[in-house]
Coordinates of C-alpha atoms in Angstrom, one line a residue:
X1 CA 60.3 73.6 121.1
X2 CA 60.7 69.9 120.5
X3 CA 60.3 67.5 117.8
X4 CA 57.8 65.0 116.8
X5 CA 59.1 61.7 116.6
X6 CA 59.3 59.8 112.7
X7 CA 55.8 59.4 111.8
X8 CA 54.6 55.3 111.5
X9 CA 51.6 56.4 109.1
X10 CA 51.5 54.5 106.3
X11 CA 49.9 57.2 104.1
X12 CA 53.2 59.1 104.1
X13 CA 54.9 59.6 100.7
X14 CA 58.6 59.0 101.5
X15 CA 61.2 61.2 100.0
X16 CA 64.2 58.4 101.1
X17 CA 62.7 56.4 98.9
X18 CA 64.9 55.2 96.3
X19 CA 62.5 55.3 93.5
X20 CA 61.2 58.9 94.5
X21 CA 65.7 59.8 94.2
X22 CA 65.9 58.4 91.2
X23 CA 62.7 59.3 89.2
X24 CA 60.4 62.0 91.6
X25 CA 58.3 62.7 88.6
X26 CA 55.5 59.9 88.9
X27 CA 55.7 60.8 92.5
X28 CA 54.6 64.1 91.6
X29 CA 52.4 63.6 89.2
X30 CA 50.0 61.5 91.0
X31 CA 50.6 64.3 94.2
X32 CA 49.5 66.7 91.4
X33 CA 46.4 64.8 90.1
X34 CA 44.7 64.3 93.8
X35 CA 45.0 68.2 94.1
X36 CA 48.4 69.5 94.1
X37 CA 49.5 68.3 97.5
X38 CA 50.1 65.4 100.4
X39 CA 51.7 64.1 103.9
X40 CA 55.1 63.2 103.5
X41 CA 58.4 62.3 105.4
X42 CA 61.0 64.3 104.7
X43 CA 64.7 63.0 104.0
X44 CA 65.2 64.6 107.6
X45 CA 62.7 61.6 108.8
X46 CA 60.7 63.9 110.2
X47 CA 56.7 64.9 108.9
X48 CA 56.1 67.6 106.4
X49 CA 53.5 68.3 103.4
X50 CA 54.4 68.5 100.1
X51 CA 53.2 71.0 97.5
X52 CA 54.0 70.5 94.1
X53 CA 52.2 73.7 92.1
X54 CA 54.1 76.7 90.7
X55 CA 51.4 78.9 92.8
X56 CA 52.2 77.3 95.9
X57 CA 55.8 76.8 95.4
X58 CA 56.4 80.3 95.0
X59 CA 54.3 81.3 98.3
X60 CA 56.5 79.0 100.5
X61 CA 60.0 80.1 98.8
X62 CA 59.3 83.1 98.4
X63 CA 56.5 84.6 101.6
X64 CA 57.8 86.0 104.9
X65 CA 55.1 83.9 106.5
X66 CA 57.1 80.6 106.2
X67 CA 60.9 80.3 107.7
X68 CA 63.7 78.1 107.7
X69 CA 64.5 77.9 111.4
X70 CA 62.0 77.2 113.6
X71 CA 63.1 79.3 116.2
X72 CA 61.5 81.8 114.7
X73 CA 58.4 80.5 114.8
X74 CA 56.2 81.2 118.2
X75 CA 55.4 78.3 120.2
X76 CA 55.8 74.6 119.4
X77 CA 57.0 73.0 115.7
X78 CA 56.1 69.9 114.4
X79 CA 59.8 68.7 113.8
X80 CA 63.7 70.4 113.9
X81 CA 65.8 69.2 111.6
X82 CA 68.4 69.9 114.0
X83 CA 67.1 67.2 116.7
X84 CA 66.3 64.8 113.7
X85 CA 69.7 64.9 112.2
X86 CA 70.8 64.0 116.4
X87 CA 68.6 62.0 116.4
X88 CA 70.3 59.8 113.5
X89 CA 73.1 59.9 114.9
X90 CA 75.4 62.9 113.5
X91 CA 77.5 64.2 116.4
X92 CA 75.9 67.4 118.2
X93 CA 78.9 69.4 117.9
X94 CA 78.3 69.2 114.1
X95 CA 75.0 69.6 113.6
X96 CA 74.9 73.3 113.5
X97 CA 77.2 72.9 110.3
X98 CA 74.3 71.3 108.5
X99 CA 71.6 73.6 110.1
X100 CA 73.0 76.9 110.2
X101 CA 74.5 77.7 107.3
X102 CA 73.2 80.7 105.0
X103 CA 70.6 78.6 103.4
X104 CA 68.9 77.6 106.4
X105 CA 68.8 81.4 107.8
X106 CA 65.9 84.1 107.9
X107 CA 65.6 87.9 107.7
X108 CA 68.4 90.1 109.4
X109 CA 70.5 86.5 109.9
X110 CA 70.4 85.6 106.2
X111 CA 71.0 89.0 105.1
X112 CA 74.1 89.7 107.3
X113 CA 75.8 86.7 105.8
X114 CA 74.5 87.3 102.1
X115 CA 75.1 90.7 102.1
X116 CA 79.1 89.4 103.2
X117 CA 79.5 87.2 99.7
X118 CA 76.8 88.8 97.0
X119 CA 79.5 91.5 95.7
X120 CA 81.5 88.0 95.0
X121 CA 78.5 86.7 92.1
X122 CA 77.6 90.1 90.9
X123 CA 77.0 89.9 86.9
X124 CA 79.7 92.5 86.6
X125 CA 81.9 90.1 88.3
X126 CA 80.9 86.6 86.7
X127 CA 81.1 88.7 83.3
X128 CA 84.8 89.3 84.0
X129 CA 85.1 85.2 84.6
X130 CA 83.9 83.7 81.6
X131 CA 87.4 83.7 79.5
X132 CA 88.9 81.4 83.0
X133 CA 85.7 79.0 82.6
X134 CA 85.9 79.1 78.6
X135 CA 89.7 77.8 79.2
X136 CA 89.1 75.3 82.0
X137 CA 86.2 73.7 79.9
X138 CA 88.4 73.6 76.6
X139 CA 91.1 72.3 78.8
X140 CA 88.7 68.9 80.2
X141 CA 87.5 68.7 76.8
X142 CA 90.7 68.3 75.0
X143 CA 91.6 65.8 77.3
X144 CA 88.5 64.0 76.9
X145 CA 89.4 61.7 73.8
X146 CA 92.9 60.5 76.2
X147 CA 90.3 59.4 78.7
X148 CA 88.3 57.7 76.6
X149 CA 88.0 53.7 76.0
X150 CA 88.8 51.8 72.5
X151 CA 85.1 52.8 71.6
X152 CA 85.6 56.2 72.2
X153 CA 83.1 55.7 75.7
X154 CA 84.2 58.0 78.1
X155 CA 82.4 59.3 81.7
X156 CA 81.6 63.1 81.5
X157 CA 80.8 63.2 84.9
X158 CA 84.0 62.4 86.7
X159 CA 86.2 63.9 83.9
X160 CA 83.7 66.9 83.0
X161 CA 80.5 67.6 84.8
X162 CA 82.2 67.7 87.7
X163 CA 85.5 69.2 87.7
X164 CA 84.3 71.9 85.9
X165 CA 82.4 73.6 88.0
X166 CA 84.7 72.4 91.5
X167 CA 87.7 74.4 89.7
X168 CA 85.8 77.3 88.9
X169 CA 84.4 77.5 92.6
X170 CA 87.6 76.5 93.6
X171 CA 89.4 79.5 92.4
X172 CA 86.7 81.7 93.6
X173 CA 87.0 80.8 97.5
X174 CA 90.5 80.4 97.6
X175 CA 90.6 76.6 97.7
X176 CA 94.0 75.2 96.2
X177 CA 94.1 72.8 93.5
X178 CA 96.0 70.2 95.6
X179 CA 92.9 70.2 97.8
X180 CA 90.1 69.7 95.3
X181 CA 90.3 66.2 95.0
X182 CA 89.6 66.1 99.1
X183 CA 86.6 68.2 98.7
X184 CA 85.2 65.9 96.3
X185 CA 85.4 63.0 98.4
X186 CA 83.8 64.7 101.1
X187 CA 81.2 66.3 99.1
X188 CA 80.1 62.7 97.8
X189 CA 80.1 61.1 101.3
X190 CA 77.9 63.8 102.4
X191 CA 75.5 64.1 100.1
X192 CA 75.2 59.9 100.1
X193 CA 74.6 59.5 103.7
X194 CA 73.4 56.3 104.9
X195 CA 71.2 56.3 107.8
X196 CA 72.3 53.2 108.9
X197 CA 76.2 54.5 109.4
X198 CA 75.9 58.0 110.8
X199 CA 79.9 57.6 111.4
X200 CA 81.0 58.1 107.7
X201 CA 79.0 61.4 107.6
X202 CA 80.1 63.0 110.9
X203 CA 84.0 61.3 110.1
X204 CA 83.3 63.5 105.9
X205 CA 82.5 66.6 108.0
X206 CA 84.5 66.9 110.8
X207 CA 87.8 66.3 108.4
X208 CA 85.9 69.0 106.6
X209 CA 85.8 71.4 109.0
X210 CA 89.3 71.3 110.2
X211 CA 90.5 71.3 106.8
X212 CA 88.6 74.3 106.7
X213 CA 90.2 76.1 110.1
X214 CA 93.4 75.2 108.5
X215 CA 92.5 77.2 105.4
X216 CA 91.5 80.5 107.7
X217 CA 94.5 80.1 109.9
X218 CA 97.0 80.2 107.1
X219 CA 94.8 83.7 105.6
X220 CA 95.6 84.9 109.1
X221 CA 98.8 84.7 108.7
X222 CA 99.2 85.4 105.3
X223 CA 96.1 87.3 103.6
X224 CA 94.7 86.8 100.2
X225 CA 92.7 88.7 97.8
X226 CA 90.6 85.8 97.4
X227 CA 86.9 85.1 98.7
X228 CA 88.1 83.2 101.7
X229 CA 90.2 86.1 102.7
X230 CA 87.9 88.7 102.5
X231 CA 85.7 86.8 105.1
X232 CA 88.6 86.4 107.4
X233 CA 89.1 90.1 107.3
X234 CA 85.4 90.7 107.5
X235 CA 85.3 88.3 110.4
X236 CA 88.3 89.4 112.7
X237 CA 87.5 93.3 112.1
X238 CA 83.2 93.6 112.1
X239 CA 83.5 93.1 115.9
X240 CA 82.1 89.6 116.4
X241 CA 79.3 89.7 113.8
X242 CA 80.2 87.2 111.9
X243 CA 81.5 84.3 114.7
X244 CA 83.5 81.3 113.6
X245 CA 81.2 78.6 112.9
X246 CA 79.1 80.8 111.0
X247 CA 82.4 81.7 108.6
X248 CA 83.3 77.9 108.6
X249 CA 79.7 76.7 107.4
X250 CA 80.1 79.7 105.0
X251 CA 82.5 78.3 103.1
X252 CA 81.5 74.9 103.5
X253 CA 78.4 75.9 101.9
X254 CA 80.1 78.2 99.0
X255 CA 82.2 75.0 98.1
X256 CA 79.6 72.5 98.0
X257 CA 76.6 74.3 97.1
X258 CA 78.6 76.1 94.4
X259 CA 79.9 72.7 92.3
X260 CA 77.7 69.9 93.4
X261 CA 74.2 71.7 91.7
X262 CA 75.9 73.0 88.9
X263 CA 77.5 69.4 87.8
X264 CA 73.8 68.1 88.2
X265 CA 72.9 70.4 85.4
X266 CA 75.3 69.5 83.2
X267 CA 74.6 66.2 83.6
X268 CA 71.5 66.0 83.4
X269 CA 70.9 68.4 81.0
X270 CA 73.6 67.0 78.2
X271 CA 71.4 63.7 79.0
X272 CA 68.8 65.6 78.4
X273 CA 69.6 66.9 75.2
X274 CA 71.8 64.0 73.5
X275 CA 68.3 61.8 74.4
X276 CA 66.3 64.2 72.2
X277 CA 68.8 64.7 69.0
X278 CA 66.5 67.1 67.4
X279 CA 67.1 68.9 70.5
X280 CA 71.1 69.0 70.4
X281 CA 70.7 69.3 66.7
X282 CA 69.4 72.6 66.6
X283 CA 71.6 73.6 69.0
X284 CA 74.5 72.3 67.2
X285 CA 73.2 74.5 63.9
X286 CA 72.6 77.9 66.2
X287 CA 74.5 78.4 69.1
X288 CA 72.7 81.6 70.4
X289 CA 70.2 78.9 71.7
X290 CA 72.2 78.3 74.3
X291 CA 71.0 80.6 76.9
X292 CA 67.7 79.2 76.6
X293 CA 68.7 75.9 76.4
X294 CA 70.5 76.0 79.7
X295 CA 66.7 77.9 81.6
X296 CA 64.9 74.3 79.9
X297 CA 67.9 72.2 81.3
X298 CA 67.2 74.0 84.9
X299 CA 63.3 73.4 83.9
X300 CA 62.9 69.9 83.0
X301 CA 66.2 68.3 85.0
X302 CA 67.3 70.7 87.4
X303 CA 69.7 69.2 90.4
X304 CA 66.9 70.3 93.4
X305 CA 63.8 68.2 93.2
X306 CA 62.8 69.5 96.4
X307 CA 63.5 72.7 98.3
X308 CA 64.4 72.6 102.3
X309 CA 61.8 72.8 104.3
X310 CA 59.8 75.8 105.9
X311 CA 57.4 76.1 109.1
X312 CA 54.7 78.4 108.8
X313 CA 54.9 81.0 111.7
X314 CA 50.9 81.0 111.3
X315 CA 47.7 79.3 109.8
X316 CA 48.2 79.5 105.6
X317 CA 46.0 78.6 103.0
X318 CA 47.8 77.9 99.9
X319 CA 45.9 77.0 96.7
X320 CA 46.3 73.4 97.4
X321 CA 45.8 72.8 101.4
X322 CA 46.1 74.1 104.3
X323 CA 49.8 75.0 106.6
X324 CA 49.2 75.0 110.4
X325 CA 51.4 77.3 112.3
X326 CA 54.1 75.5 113.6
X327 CA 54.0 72.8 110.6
X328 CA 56.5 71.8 107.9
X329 CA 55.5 72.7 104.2
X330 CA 57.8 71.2 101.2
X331 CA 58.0 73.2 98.1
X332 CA 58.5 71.0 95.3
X333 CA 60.6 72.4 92.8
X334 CA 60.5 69.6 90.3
X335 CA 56.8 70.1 90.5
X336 CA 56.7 73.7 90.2
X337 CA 58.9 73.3 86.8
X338 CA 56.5 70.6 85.3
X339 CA 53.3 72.8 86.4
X340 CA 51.5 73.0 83.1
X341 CA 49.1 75.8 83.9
X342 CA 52.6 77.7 83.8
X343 CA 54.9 75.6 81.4
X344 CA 52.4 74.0 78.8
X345 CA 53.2 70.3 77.7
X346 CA 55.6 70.2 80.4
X347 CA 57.1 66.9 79.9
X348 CA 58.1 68.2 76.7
X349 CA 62.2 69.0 76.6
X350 CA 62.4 72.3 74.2
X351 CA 65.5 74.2 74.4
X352 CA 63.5 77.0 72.3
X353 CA 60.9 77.2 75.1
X354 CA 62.4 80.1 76.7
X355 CA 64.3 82.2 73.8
X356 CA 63.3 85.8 74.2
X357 CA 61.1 85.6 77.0
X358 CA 62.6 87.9 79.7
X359 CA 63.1 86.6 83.2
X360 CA 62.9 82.9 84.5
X361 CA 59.7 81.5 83.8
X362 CA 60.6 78.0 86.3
X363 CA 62.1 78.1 89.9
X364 CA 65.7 76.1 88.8
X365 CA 67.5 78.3 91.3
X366 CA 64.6 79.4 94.0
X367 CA 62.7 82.0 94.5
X368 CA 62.1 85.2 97.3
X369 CA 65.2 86.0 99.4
X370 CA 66.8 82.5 99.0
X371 CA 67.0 82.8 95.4
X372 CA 70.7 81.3 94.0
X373 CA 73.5 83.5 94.5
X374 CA 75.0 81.8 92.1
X375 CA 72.7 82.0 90.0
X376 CA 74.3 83.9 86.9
X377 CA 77.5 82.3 87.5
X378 CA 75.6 78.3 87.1
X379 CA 74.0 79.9 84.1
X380 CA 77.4 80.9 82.5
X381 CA 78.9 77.2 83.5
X382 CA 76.1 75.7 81.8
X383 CA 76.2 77.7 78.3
X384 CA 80.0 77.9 78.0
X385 CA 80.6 73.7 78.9
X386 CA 77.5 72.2 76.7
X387 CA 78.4 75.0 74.2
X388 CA 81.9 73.8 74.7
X389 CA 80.9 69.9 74.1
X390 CA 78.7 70.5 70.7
X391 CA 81.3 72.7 69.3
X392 CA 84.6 69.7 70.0
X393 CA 82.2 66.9 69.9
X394 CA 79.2 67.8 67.5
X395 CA 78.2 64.2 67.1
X396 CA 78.5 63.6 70.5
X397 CA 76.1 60.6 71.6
X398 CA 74.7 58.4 74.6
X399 CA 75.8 54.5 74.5
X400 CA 73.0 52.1 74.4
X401 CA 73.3 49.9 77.0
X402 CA 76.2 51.6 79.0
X403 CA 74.1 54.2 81.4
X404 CA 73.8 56.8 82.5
X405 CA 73.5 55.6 86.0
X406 CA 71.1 57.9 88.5
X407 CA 72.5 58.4 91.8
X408 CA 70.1 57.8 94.7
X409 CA 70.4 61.3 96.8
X410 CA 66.7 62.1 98.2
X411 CA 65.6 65.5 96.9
X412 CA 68.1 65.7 94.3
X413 CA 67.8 64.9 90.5
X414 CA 71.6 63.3 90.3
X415 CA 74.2 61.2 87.9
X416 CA 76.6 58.8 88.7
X417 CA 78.0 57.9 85.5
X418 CA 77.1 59.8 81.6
X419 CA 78.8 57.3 79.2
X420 CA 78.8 59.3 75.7
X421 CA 80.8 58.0 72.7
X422 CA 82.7 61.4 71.2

C-alpha cells in the first residue's frame, strides 16, 4: 500500500492552519452550513475528509467499518501517516512510536494492550485517588499567591493547569518527580513540531525513548508496584505478547496523553468560565455543579478538536457524504460537541446544561472502543482543581489586556498562557 503524495488542490481546508489551531469553530461552522462535511489536509499533510456532525462523528469513532491502521484495510489507501510523518522528515526508526501506539491500534491489537492498563483507571481505582489529587491541587494553589506579580497576575498554566495533572499521572506510571520537568519539555516540543525542523522532534523523542528504556531497565532490576512495573512483569513473563516498542510507546502514550489533554481542560475551561461570571458565579454559590460543569467544559472547549484519522475498509455513506474504501475520514470532535440538533444553542457555555442527565451527551473523550481510558480519572482532575480554585480564589478573574494566549497545535484546542488576577 502506498501513499498519495500532499494534495496541491486549492479547495482543501487546511488543519496546519494557524487560524483553524487557534479558533476551529468558524472553520466548522461554515463545513456545517454547506452540509456537514469537506476535503481537507490533515496535519499529517496528507488528504482526508472532514465530518463535523454528532451523527457522523459517532459512526467513524465508534463503527468497526473504519480503522486506524491502514493495514487493515484490503488493497490500496489513500495516505499512511506513517510514510507522511517520513516523509517530513522524522527518522524511520521512530516513526512507529508515533504510529503504533494504543491509540492508533484496532480489534485484537488494541485490546491486548488495553486490556494490559484498564484495571489501572477503573472507577474503583480513581475513587481511591481523589484525597492525593485533592492535596496536590491545594498544594499548587497555596503556592499560587508566592507566584504571583505585584498585581496579583499570575500564569495558571505553567504553575496549575499543568502540573496538576503531570503529578498525578506521574505517580500513576511510576515516573519520579526529578524527571517531570524533562517530560514536560519533551511533551511541548512534540506536540509544537515545526515542519520546517523535523530534527527538534526526532532529537524530543529519541531522548524520550531512552529515558524511557532507562526507566524499564532499573524495574528489571528492582521491581515496583507501580504502573510501569506491572508492564515490565507483564511484558518479560506473557511470552513475547507484548514486544518492547510496543511497552515503550505505552508509556510514552500514558504520560503524554494522560497530562497534556487534561491541562487543556482546565485551561480552557477556567477561561471558559471566568469569561462568563454568571457562569463561575453559580458555581461559586453551589458546588455540586461541578460535575456538570466539567461535561460543558469537555463540551464547548475540550483539548481534541479533531480526532485521528480512520480509513474506511469499504464504501460508507454517512449522513453527510460519502467514504470510499481505502479513504481517510476526519471526525470532528469540536463539531460533534457544537451539533445543535443534539446540544441546542450550542455556542451557549452553561455549566447546568448537563446536571442530572445520565451519560455523556458530547464526545469530550471519544466514543466506540477508543473511548478515554482516562476518562473518569480527567473528570475527577477537572472537578477537584476548578472546585479547588473557586473555593481559595472565589473572586478569581481574567486580566484585560494580559491574555490568555492560544497555542497554535493543529487539531488541538490549547493555552499558552491564562493570566488571572487572584
Amino acid at each position: 500500500m502506498t501513499a498519495n503524495p500532499p494534495s496541491a488542490r486549492d479547495d482543501l481546508i487546511d488543519l496546519r492552519a494557524p487560524g483553524f489551531a487557534t479558533d476551529p469553530f468558524p472553520v466548522i461552522e461554515r463545513v456545517r452550513a454547506a452540509g456537514g462535511s469537506a476535503p481537507a489536509l490533515f496535519v499529517d499533510t496528507m488528504e482526508a475528509t472532514l465530518f463535523v456532525d454528532d451523527e457522523d462523528v459517532r459512526t467513524i469513532l465508534g463503527d468497526r467499518r473504519f480503522v486506524l491502521d491502514p493495514a487493515n484495510v484490503a488493497g490500496e489507501v489513500t495516505a499512511r501517516r506513517s510514510d507522511a510523518l517520513t516523509g517530513l522528515g522524522i527518522s524511520p526508526d521512530l516513526v512507529t512510536y508515533l504510529t503504533e501506539s494504543l491509540l492508533d491500534k484496532d480489534a485484537e491489537d488494541h485490546t491486548r494492550l488495553r486490556k494490559l492498563v484498564s484495571r489501572t483507571f477503573t472507577v474503583r481505582r480513581v475513587n481511591a485517588m481523589r484525597p492525593a489529587v485533592q492535596e496536590i491541587a491545594d498544594e499548587l494553589i497555596a503556592r499560587l499567591p508566592e507566584l504571583a506579580d505585584g498585581d496579583g497576575v499570575v500564569d495558571l498554566m505553567p504553575h496549575f493547569a499543568y502540573p496538576l495533572p503531570i503529578a498525578v499521572i506521574c505517580d500513576l506510571v511510576g515516573v519520579p518527580v526529578e524527571e517531570r520537568p524533562a517530560w514536560r519539555s519533551w511533551s511541548e516540543r512534540l506536540s509544537a513540531f515545526d515542519p520546517s525542523r523535523p530534527e527538534l522532534m526526532n532529537s524530543a523523542l529519541g531522548e524520550m525513548v531512552e529515558h524511557i528504556r532507562g526507566m524499564l531497565a532499573a524495574r528489571r532490576a528492582e521491581p515496583t508496584d507501580d504502573l510501569l512495573g506491572a508492564l515490565v512483569r507483564a511484558r518479560d513473563e506473557d511470552g513475547g505478547r507484548l514486544s518492547e516498542s510496543e511497552l515503550i510507546t505505552l508509556v510514552f502514550t500514558l504520560v503524554i496523553a494522560g497530562h497534556e489533554t487534561t491541562a487543556h481542560l482546565l485551561g480552557n475551561g477556567v477561561r471558559a468560565l471566568l469569561g462568563h461570571p454568571d457562569q463561575w458565579g453559580m458555581l461559586r454559590e453551589d458546588p455540586g455543579l461541578l460535575p456538570s460543569a466539567v461535561h460543558e467544559m469537555l463540551r464547548y472547549g475540550g483539548t481534541a478538536v479533531i480526532a485521528k484519522a480512520r480509513y474506511a475498509v469499504e464504501d460508507v455513506e454517512l449522513r453527510s457524504g460519502r467514504v470510499a474504501a481505502g479513504a481517510r475520514a476526519i471526525a470532528v470532535i469540536g463539531g460533534a460537541n457544537r451539533d445543535p440538533r443534539v446540544h441546542p444553542e450550542p455556542q451557549r457555555f452553561d455549566i447546568t446544561r448537563h446536571h442530572g442527565r445520565p451519560g455523556e451527551a458530547h464526545v469530550g473523550f471519544g466514543h466506540g472502543v477508543h473511548y478515554c481510558l482516562g476518562a473518569a480519572l480527567a473528570r475527577q482532575e477537572g472537578e477537584i482543581g476548578v472546585g479547588a480554585l473557586v473555593s481559595a480564589h472565589p473572586d478569581l478573574s481574567l486580566v484585560p489586556g494580559r491574555g490568555p494566549r492560544p497555542g497554535a497545535v493543529p487539531g488541538a484546542l490549547r493555552l499558552d498562557s491564562l493570566p488571572v488576577r487572584l
